[in-house]
Amino acid sequence: MRLIRYLRVLGIFVRASISAQLEYRVNFAVNLFGSLLLAGGTLLGITILYSDGTRLGGWSYRESIVVVGLFTLVQGSIGAFLYPNLNKIGEEVRQGTMDFNLLKPVDAQFLISSRNINVFRLTDALVGAGLVIWAASGLENASGTGALLGLCLIVTALTIVYAVWFMLSTTAFWFVKVGNVTELFNGFFRAGAFPVSALPGWVRLMFTFLIPVAFVTTVPAEAIIGRWNVGSVFGSGVAAVLLLGVSRWFWTYAISKYTSASS
Amino acid sequence: MRARLNKTWVLFSVWFAHMSAYRAEVVIWMLSGAIPLIMMAVWIGKARAAGGQTGGFNEQRFAAYFLAAWITQQLIVAWVAWELDYQIRQGHLSPKLLRPLDPMWEFFAGHYSERLVRLPFMLLIVFAGLLIVPGTRLTPDIWHVLLYTLSVTLAFFTRFLIAYCIGILAFWFDQATAIDDFYFVAAAFLTGAFAPLEFYPPALRAFIEWTPFPYLVYYPVRVLTGEAPGPEIVRVLAIQLLWAAGFYALRSALWQRGLARYGAVGA
């Protein structure tokens, strides 16, 4: 019953966000142009990287485009779901309005993670999904099973991104001034536009274990192009569950230390 | 003259104090502009896979190029489009217009003094980069560093004025910051922060040469690393001066028209 109540609340948030944003219809055109520009630029980059005729970390041109598509898709999801919600935590702590979230009869983490959706940034996600489908349709090893597994891995990838982003935003309880700490993730996430095997040894390790960018784009892409291995699929699941748990713990810890703005 | 020097000094020292208070933010912003560092890893990976070098670039040459590109990108950052957009829409610009000083100089002092806050951390990253790829030579001698300082300053003027022109558009419509985002995406791929322009398809390269983009990162980098011969350095500096002057003229024209409009709206 609790689940139904949460889904109903979520439905209300989605409807409210959409109706608030449809007022600014020009934004749709502007965002779509921005998405196409970003995808075009990233494609140009990949073309340049392949211009000397060698492969990138053992990935063919088409296969790399699957990674580019996933990268664009995840960026769109961040812009649509994470950015408009989690980046407000700092602001709310500073102004003291965080208290109202903690008083509501729903889970506070759920509340602050789902209130706003930037519908227009979904254009990035659409362009990304389009790139993945277009690139994968030309690959002979792509199969239905791989696509299904890829879909599951995209879900774990988004979970990982959410957990990391949420932990970074939660630091706002202590570092009120550091409003842009999630930019750190944005900076490093750029590496997710390339297959992780394209990077030299220790950088690859860093982007797998320290900053789990590899699980976000490379691992789902491997499933989609039919080159997945059990180890990384398993690792992706474990990383998602672990990070989600840690972020939940960190959040509970943060609000237990929270003393409101005025006290 | 004395009064003017004094005014300049006060402006810069106040803004330096302001920016030092935000040093943690500055470091975060610095790390968020990591494209050249990531591309350094990707291209070095490519050079290794191709047996030591690709397109005439070996590991050390890539490292020097991208470290220099990162420094350059750090030194030309401008967020004035966002600030101007915000101040125009919120009306914070009005009190500034009453002062006997074009508000541009205040933004300029803010940006310029922020470079000093960046410097220590920048040197740290460059030093780490030189250690990680042994044998990298960033610059041949002190003269190239001095010429680079001149070149990167002109590049900064150009980028600052481009951002200023974009910010002024907020007088007319409320999506000015979206245009700066477009600029950002275009610049990521056209300035040379993504790859040395030698790797671009010739037709595209020919087109890029006619835009200000390569004069923001690619050519200043060539000046610092010593790859550009003497005549090229002279040509680069001259063209950079032209671009900066061009955008300065554009910003003056836009500013006057925008102000006329602002008065009409605010009254």
Tab-separated table of C-alpha atoms in Angstrom, chain A residues 27 30 33-34 37-38 41-42 44-45 48-49 51-52 54-56 177-178 180-181 183-184 187-188 190-191 194 198-200 202, chain B residues 21-22 25 28-29 31-32 34-35 38-39 41-46 48 54 132 175 178 182 184-185 189 194-195 199-201 204:
chain	number	residue	atom	x	y	z
A	27	ASN	CA	12.755	26.127	-24.240
A	30	VAL	CA	16.380	25.584	-27.550
A	33	PHE	CA	19.086	22.294	-30.592
A	34	GLY	CA	21.487	21.988	-27.662
A	37	LEU	CA	24.769	20.112	-31.006
A	38	LEU	CA	26.171	18.031	-28.145
A	41	GLY	CA	30.081	17.414	-31.382
A	42	THR	CA	30.669	14.116	-29.612
A	44	LEU	CA	32.720	14.588	-34.566
A	45	GLY	CA	35.108	13.833	-31.713
A	48	ILE	CA	38.508	12.463	-35.305
A	49	LEU	CA	39.710	9.801	-32.883
A	51	SER	CA	40.721	9.296	-38.401
A	52	ASP	CA	44.145	7.614	-38.198
A	54	THR	CA	43.282	2.468	-35.790
A	55	ARG	CA	40.706	1.203	-33.313
A	56	LEU	CA	40.040	2.817	-29.973
A	177	LYS	CA	28.922	27.308	0.388
A	178	VAL	CA	30.057	24.561	-1.960
A	180	ASN	CA	28.615	23.287	-7.202
A	181	VAL	CA	30.296	20.173	-5.841
A	183	GLU	CA	30.376	19.732	-11.071
A	184	LEU	CA	33.216	17.459	-9.967
A	187	GLY	CA	34.025	16.927	-15.100
A	188	PHE	CA	35.133	13.338	-14.643
A	190	ARG	CA	33.262	13.295	-19.614
A	191	ALA	CA	35.535	10.261	-19.722
A	194	PHE	CA	34.781	6.722	-24.528
A	198	ALA	CA	40.774	3.280	-24.576
A	199	LEU	CA	42.445	4.737	-21.491
A	200	PRO	CA	45.949	3.781	-20.351
A	202	TRP	CA	46.034	3.159	-14.207
B	21	ALA	CA	37.148	33.641	-0.153
B	22	TYR	CA	35.732	31.242	-2.748
B	25	GLU	CA	34.649	26.651	-5.362
B	28	ILE	CA	35.924	22.564	-8.012
B	29	TRP	CA	35.322	24.638	-11.139
B	31	LEU	CA	38.396	20.214	-11.949
B	32	SER	CA	35.085	20.372	-13.782
B	34	ALA	CA	38.903	18.439	-17.182
B	35	ILE	CA	38.321	17.735	-20.903
B	38	ILE	CA	40.774	13.240	-20.124
B	39	MET	CA	41.664	13.671	-23.799
B	41	ALA	CA	44.668	10.011	-21.379
B	42	VAL	CA	42.656	8.912	-24.430
B	43	TRP	CA	45.262	10.102	-26.967
B	44	ILE	CA	48.173	8.663	-24.992
B	45	GLY	CA	46.243	5.382	-24.914
B	46	LYS	CA	45.925	5.622	-28.687
B	48	ARG	CA	50.567	3.381	-27.058
B	54	THR	CA	50.139	8.327	-33.994
B	132	ILE	CA	53.273	10.994	-14.748
B	175	GLN	CA	17.659	32.491	-23.123
B	178	ALA	CA	21.462	28.842	-23.341
B	182	PHE	CA	25.944	26.345	-27.170
B	184	PHE	CA	30.603	25.931	-24.641
B	185	VAL	CA	29.738	22.800	-26.633
B	189	PHE	CA	35.379	20.599	-30.067
B	194	PHE	CA	39.727	17.885	-27.725
B	195	ALA	CA	42.547	17.078	-30.142
B	199	PHE	CA	43.940	15.394	-36.596
B	200	TYR	CA	40.884	17.209	-37.964
B	201	PRO	CA	39.601	16.536	-41.498
B	204	LEU	CA	36.827	21.208	-41.292
